[in-house]
PDB file of C-alpha atoms in Angstrom:
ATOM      1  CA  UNK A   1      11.732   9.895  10.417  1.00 66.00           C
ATOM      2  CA  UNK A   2      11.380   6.471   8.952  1.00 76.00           C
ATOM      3  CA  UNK A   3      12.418   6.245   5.633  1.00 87.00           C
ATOM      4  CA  UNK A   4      12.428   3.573   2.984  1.00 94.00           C
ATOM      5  CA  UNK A   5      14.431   4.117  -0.013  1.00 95.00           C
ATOM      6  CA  UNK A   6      14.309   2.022  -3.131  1.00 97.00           C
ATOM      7  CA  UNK A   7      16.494   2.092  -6.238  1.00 96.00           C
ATOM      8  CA  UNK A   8      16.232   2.856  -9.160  1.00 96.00           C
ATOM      9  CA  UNK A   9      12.958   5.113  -9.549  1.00 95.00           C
ATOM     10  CA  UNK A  10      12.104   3.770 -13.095  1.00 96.00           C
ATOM     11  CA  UNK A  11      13.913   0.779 -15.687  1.00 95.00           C
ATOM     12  CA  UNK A  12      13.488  -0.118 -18.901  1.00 96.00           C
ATOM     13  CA  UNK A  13      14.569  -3.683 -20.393  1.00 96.00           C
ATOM     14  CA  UNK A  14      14.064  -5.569 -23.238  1.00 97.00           C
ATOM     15  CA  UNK A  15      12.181  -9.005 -23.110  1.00 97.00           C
ATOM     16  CA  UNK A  16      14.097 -11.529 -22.007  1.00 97.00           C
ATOM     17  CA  UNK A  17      16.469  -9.688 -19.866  1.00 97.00           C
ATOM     18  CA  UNK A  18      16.589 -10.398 -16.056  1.00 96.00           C
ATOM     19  CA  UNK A  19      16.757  -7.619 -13.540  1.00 96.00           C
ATOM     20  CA  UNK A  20      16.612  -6.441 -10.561  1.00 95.00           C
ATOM     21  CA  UNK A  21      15.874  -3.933  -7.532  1.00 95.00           C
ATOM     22  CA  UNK A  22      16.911  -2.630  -4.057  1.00 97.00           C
ATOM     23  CA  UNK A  23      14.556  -1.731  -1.178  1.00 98.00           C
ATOM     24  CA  UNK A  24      16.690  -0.029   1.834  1.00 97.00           C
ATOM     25  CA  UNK A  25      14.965   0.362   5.218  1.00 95.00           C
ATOM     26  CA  UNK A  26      15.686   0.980   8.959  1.00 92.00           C
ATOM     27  CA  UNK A  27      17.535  -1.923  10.433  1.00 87.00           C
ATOM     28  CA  UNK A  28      16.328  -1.234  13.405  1.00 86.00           C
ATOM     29  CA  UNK A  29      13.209  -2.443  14.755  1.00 86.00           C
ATOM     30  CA  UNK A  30      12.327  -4.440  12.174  1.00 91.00           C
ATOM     31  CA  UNK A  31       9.084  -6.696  11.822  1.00 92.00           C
ATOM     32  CA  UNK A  32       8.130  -7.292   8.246  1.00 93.00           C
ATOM     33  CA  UNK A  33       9.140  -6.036   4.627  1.00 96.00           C
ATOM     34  CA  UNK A  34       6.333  -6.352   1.829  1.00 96.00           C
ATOM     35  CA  UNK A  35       6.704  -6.283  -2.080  1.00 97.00           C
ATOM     36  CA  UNK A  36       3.739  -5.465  -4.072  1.00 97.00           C
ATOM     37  CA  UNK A  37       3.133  -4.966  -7.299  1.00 97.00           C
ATOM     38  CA  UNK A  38       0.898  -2.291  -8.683  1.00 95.00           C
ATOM     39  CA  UNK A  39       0.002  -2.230 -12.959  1.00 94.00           C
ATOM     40  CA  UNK A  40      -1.572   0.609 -13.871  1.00 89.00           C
ATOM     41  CA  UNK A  41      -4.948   1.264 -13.510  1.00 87.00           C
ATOM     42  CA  UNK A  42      -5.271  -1.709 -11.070  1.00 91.00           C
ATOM     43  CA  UNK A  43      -4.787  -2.111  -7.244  1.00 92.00           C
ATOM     44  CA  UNK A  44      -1.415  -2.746  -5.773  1.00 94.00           C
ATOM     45  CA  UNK A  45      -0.907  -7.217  -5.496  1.00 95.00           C
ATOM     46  CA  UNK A  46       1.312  -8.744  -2.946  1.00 94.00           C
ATOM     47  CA  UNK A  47       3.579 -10.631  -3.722  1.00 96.00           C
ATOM     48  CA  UNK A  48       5.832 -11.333  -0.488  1.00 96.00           C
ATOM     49  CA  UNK A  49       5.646 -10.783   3.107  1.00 94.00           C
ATOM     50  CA  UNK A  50       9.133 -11.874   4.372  1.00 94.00           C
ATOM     51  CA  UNK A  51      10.285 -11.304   8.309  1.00 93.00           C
ATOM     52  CA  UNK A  52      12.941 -13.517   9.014  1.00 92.00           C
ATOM     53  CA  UNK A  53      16.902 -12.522   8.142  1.00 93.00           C
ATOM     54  CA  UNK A  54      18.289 -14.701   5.297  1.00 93.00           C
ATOM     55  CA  UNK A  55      14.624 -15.218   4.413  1.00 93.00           C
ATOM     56  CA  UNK A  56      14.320 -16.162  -0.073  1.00 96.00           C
ATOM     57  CA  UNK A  57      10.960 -16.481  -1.477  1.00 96.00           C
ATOM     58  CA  UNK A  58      10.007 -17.364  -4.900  1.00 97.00           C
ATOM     59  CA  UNK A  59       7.118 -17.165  -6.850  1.00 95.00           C
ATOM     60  CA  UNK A  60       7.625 -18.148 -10.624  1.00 96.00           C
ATOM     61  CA  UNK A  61       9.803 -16.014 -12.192  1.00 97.00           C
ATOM     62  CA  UNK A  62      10.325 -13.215  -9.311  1.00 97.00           C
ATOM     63  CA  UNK A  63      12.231 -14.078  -6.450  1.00 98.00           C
ATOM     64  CA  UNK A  64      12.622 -11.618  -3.531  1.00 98.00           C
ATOM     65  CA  UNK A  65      15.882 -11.588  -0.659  1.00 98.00           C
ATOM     66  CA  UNK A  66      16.083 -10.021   2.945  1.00 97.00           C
ATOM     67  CA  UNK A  67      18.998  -8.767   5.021  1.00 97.00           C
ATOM     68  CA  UNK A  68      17.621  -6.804   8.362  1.00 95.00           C
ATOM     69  CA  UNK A  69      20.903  -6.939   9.525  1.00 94.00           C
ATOM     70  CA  UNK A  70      21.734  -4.128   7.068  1.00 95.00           C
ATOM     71  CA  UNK A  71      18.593  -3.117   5.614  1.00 95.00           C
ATOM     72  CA  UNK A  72      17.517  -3.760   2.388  1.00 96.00           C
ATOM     73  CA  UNK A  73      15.543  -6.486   0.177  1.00 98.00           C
ATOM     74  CA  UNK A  74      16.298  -7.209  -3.310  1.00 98.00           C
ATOM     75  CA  UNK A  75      13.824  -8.083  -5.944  1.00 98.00           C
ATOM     76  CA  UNK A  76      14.878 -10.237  -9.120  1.00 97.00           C
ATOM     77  CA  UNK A  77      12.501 -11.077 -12.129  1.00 98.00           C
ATOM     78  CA  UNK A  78      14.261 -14.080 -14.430  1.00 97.00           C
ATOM     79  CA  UNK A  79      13.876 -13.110 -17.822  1.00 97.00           C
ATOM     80  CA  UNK A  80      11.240 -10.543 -18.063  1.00 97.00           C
ATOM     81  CA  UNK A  81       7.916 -10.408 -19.910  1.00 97.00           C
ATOM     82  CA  UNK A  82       6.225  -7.067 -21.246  1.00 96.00           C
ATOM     83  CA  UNK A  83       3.541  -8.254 -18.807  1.00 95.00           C
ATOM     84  CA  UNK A  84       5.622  -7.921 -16.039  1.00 97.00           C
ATOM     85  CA  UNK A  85       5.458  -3.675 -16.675  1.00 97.00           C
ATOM     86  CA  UNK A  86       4.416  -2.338 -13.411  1.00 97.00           C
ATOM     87  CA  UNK A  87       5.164  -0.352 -10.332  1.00 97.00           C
ATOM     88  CA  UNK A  88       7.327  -2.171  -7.552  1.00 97.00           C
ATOM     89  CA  UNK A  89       6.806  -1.020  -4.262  1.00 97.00           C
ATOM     90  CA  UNK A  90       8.254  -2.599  -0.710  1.00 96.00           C
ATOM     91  CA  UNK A  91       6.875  -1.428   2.686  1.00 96.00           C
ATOM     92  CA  UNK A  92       8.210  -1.871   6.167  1.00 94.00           C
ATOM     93  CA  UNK A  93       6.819  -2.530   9.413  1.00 90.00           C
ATOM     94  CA  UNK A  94       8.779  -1.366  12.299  1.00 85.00           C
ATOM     95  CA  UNK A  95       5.363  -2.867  14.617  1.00 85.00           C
ATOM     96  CA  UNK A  96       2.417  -4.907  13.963  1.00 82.00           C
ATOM     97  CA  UNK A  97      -0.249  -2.191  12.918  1.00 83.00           C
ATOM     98  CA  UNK A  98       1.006  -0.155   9.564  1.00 87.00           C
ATOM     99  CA  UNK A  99       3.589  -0.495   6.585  1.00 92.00           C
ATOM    100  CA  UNK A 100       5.408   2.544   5.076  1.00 93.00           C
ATOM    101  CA  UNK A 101       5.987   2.557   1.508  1.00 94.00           C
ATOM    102  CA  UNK A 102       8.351   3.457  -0.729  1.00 94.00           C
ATOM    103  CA  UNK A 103       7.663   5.094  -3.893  1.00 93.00           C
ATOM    104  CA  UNK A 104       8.334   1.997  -5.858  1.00 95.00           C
ATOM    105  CA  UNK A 105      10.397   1.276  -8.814  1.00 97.00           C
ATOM    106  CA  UNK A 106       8.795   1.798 -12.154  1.00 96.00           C
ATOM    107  CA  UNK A 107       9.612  -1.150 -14.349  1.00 97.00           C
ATOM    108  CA  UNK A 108       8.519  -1.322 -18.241  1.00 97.00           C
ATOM    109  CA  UNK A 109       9.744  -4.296 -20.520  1.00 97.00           C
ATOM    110  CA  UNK A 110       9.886  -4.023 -24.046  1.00 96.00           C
ATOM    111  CA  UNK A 111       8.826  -6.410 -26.477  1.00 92.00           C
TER     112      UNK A 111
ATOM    113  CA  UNK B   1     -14.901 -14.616  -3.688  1.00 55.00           C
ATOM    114  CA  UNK B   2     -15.337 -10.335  -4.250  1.00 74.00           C
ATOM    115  CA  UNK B   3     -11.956  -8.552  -3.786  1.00 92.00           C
ATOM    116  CA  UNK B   4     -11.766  -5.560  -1.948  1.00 96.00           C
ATOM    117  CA  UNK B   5     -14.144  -2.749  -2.486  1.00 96.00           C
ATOM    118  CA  UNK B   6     -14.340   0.948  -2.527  1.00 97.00           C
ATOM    119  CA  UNK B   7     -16.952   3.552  -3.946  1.00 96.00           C
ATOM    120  CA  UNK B   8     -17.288   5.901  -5.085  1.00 97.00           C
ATOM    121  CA  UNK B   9     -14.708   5.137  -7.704  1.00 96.00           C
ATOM    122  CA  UNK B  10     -14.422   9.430  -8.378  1.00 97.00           C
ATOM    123  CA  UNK B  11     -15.640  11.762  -5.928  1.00 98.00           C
ATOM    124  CA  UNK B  12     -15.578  15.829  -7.028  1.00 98.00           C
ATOM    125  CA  UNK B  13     -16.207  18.171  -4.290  1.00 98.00           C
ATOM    126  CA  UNK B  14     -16.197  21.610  -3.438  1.00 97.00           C
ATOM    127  CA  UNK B  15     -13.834  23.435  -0.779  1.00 97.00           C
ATOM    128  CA  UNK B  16     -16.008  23.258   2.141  1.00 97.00           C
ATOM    129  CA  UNK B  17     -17.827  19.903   1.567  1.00 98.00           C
ATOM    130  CA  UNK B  18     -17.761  16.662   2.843  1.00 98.00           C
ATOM    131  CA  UNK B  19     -16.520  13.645   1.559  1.00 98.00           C
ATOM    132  CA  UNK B  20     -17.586  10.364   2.694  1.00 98.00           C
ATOM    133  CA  UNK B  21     -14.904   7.371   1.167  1.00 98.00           C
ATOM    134  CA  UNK B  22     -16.446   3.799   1.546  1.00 98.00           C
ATOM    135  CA  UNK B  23     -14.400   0.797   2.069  1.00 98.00           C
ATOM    136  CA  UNK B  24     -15.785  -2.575   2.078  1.00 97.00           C
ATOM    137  CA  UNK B  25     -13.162  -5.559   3.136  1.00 96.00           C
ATOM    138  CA  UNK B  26     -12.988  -9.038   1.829  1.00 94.00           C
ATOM    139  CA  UNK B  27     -14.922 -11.824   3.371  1.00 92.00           C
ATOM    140  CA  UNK B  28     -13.625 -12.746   6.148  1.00 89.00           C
ATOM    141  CA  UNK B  29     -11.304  -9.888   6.677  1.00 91.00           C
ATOM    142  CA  UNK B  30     -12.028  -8.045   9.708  1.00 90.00           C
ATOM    143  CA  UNK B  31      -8.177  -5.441   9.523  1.00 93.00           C
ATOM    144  CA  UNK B  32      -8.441  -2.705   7.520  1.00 95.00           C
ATOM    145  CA  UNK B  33      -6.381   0.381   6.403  1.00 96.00           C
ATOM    146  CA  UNK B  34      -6.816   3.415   4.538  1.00 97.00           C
ATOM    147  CA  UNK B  35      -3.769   4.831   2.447  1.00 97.00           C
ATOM    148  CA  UNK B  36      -3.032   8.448   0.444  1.00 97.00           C
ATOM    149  CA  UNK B  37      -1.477   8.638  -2.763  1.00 94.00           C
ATOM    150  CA  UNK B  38      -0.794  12.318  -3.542  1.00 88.00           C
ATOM    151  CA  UNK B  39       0.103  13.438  -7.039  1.00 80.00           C
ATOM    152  CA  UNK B  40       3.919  12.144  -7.504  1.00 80.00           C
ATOM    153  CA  UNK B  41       4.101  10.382  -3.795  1.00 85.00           C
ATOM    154  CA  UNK B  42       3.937   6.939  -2.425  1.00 88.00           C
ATOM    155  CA  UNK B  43       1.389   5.306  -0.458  1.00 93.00           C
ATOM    156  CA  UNK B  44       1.097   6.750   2.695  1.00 94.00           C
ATOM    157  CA  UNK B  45      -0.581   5.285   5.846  1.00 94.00           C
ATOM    158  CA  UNK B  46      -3.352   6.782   7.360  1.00 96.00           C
ATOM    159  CA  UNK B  47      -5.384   4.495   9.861  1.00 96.00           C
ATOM    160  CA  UNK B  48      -5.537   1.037  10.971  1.00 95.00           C
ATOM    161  CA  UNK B  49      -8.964  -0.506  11.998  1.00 95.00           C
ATOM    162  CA  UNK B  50     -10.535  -3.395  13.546  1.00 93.00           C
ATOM    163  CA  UNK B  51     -14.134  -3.806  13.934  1.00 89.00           C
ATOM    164  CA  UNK B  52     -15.343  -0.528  15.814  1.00 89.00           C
ATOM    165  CA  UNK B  53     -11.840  -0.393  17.153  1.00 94.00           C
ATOM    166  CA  UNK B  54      -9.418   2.260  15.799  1.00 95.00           C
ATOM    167  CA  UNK B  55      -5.941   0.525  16.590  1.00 93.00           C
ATOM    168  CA  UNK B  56      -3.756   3.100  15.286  1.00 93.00           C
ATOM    169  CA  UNK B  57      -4.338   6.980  13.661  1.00 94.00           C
ATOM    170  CA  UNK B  58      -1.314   7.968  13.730  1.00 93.00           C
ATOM    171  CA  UNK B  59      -1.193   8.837   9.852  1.00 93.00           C
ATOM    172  CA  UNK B  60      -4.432  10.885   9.974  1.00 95.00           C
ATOM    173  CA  UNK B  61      -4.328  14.231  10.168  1.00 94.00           C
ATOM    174  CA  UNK B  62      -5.663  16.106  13.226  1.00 90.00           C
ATOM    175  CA  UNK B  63      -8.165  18.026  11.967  1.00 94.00           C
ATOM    176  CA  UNK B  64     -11.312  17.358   9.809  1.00 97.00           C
ATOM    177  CA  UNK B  65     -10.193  13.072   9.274  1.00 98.00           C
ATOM    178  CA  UNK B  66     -11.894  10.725  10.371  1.00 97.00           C
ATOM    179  CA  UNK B  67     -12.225   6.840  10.165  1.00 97.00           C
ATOM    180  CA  UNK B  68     -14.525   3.956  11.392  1.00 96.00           C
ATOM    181  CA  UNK B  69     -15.503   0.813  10.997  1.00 96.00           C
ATOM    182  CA  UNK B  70     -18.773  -0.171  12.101  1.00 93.00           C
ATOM    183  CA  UNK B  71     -19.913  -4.362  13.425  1.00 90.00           C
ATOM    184  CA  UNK B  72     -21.911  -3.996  10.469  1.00 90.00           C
ATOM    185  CA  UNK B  73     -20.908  -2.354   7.116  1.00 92.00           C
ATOM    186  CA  UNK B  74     -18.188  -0.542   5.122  1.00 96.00           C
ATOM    187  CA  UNK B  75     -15.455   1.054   6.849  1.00 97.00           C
ATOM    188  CA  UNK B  76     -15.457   4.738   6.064  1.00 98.00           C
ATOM    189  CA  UNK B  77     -13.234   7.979   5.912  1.00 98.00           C
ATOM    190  CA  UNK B  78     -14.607  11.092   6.269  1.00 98.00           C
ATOM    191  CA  UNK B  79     -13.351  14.457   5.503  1.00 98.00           C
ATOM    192  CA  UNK B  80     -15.352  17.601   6.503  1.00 98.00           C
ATOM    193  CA  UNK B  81     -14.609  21.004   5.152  1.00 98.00           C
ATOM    194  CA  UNK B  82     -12.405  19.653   1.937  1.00 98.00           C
ATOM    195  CA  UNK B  83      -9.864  21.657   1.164  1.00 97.00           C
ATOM    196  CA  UNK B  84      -7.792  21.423  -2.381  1.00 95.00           C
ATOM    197  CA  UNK B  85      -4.707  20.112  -0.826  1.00 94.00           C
ATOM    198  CA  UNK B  86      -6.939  17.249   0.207  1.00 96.00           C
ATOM    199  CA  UNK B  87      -7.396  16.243  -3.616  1.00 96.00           C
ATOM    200  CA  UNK B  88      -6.149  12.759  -4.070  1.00 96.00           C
ATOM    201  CA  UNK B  89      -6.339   8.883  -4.573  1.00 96.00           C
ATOM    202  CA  UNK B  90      -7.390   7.162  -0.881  1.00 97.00           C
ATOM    203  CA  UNK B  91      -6.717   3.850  -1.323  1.00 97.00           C
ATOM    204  CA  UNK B  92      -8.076   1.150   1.571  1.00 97.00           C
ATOM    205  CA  UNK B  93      -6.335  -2.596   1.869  1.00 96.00           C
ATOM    206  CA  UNK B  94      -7.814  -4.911   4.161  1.00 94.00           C
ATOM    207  CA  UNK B  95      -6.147  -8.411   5.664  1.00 91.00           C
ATOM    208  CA  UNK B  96      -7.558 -11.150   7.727  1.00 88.00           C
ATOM    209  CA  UNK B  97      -7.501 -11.636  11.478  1.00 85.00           C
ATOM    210  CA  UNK B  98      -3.751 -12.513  12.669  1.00 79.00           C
ATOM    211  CA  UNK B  99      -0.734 -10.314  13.728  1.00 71.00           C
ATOM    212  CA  UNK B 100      -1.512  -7.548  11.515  1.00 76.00           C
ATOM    213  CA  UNK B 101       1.303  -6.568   8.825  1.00 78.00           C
ATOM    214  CA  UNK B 102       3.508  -9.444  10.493  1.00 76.00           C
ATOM    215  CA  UNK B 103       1.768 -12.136   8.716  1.00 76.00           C
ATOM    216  CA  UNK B 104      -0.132 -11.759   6.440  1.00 84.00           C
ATOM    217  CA  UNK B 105      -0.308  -9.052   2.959  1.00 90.00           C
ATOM    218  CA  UNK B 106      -2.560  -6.788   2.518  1.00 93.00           C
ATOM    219  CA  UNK B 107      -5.511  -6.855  -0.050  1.00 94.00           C
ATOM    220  CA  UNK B 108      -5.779  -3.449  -2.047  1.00 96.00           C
ATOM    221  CA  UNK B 109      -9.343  -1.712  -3.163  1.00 96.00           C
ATOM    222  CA  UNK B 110      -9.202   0.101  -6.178  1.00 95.00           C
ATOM    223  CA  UNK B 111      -8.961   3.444  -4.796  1.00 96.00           C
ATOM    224  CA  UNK B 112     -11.610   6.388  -4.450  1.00 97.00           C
ATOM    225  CA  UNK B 113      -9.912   9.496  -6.671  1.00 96.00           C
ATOM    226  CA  UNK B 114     -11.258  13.148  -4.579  1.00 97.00           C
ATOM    227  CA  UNK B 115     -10.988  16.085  -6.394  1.00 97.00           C
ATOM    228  CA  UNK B 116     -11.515  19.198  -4.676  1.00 97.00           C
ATOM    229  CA  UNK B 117     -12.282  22.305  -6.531  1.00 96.00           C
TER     230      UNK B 117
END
C-alpha cells in the first residue's frame, strides 16, 4: 500500500514566524510530488509540481524542496501571515494518471 | 476565464437513490479526476478521464460507481442505490492536455457535499 505521510498534522505560529513541513513518500517509482493548498471553505490551489531530485521552487514567500532519493519534500513559508492559515497537502504520483494525498498539515497563524 | 465547476453544490439523498455529481472542466482542459473526502480523511482518488475515455478506475469502487465524460458536456459520477457510508464531499480537479500529473497541477472544483439519509 502506497502511503504518504506528512508531519505534523496541525501548527500554530505567531505572525512573523517562519516554518515549516515534511511530506514522506515511496522512493520508489517516483514521477511527481504536488503541494496544494486548501483554505477553508475554498478548493484546494497548487502551488508546486516538482519531479526532478534536488529540484527548489519558490513562489513568494513559500518555497518547497525534493529528495526522491529518500522520500520526502519539505515546505517552508518565510515569515508567516494570518492569511497564510490553511490546509497543506502534498500528493505523489508513482505513474502518469493519479496523485495520492496525504492528509495535509493544518497550519493557522496568529496575528 | 471560469474555474472549475461542480453542481450541485449539496446533494441530500435517500438510501436507495441515485446521485448524479456534475463536473464541468476549465476551458481548454480536456483531463479530469474525481476525488473523496470522507469525514476526517484525505483526498482520495477515484477516476481519471479523458474525453469519453476512462484512463484509469482504479479508485472507484466496484459496485454502484460510475464515471464519464462525454465529447460534449460535464463529466459526471454516478452512484445508484446510495448507501450512508457513501455520504461525503466528491471533489473533481481537471488539468490540461500533457503527461497527466507529470506536468502539470491540477485545478480543483469546489466540491459536491452528498448526504445520504
Amino acid at each position: 500500500i502506497l502511503n504518504v505521510e506528512q508531519s505534523p498534522q496541525s501548527l500554530h505560529v505567531q505572525e512573523g514566524d517562519s516554518t515549516n513541513f515534511t511530506c514522506s513518500f515511496p522512493s520508489s517509482n517516483f514521477y511527481a510530488l504536488h503541494w496544494y493548498r486548501w483554505e477553508t471553505a475554498k478548493s484546494p490551489e497548487a502551488l508546486f509540481v516538482m519531479t526532478l531530485n534536488g529540484d527548489e521552487k519558490k513562489k513568494g514567500r513559500i518555497s518547497a524542496t525534493l529528495n526522491t532519493k529518500e522520500g520526502y519534500s519539505y515546505l517552508y513559508i518565510k515569515g508567516s501571515q494570518p492569511e497564510d492559515s490553511a490546509t497543506y497537502l502534498c500528493a505523489f504520483a508513482y505513474n502518469t494518471d493519479k496523485l495520492i494525498f496525504g492528509t495535509g498539515t493544518r497550519l493557522q497563524v496568529f496575528p | 476565464n471560469a474555474g472549475v465547476m461542480q453542481n450541485p453544490r449539496h446533494l441530500v439523498r435517500r438510501r436507495g437513490q441515485e446521485a448524479r455529481l456534475r463536473c464541468s472542466p476549465m476551458k481548454g482542459h480536456s483531463h479530469v479526476y474525481w476525488y473523496r473526502q470522507l469525514p476526517e480523511e484525505g483526498l482520495k482518488f477515484m477516476v481519471y478521464l479523458q474525453k469519453e475515455n476512462i484512463i484509469d478506475e482504479s479508485g472507484m469502487p466496484k459496485e454502484r460507481f460510475s464515471a464519464e465524460f462525454p465529447k460534449e458536456g460535464p463529466s459526471i459520477l454516478r452512484i445508484q442505490q446510495v448507501v450512508r457510508g457513501d455520504s461525503a464531499a466528491y471533489f473533481c480537479a481537471s488539468s490540461p492536455p500533457g503527461q497527466g500529473v507529470l506536468d502539470h497541477e491540477q485545478y480543483f472544483g469546489p466540491g459536491t457535499r452528498l448526504t445520504v439519509t
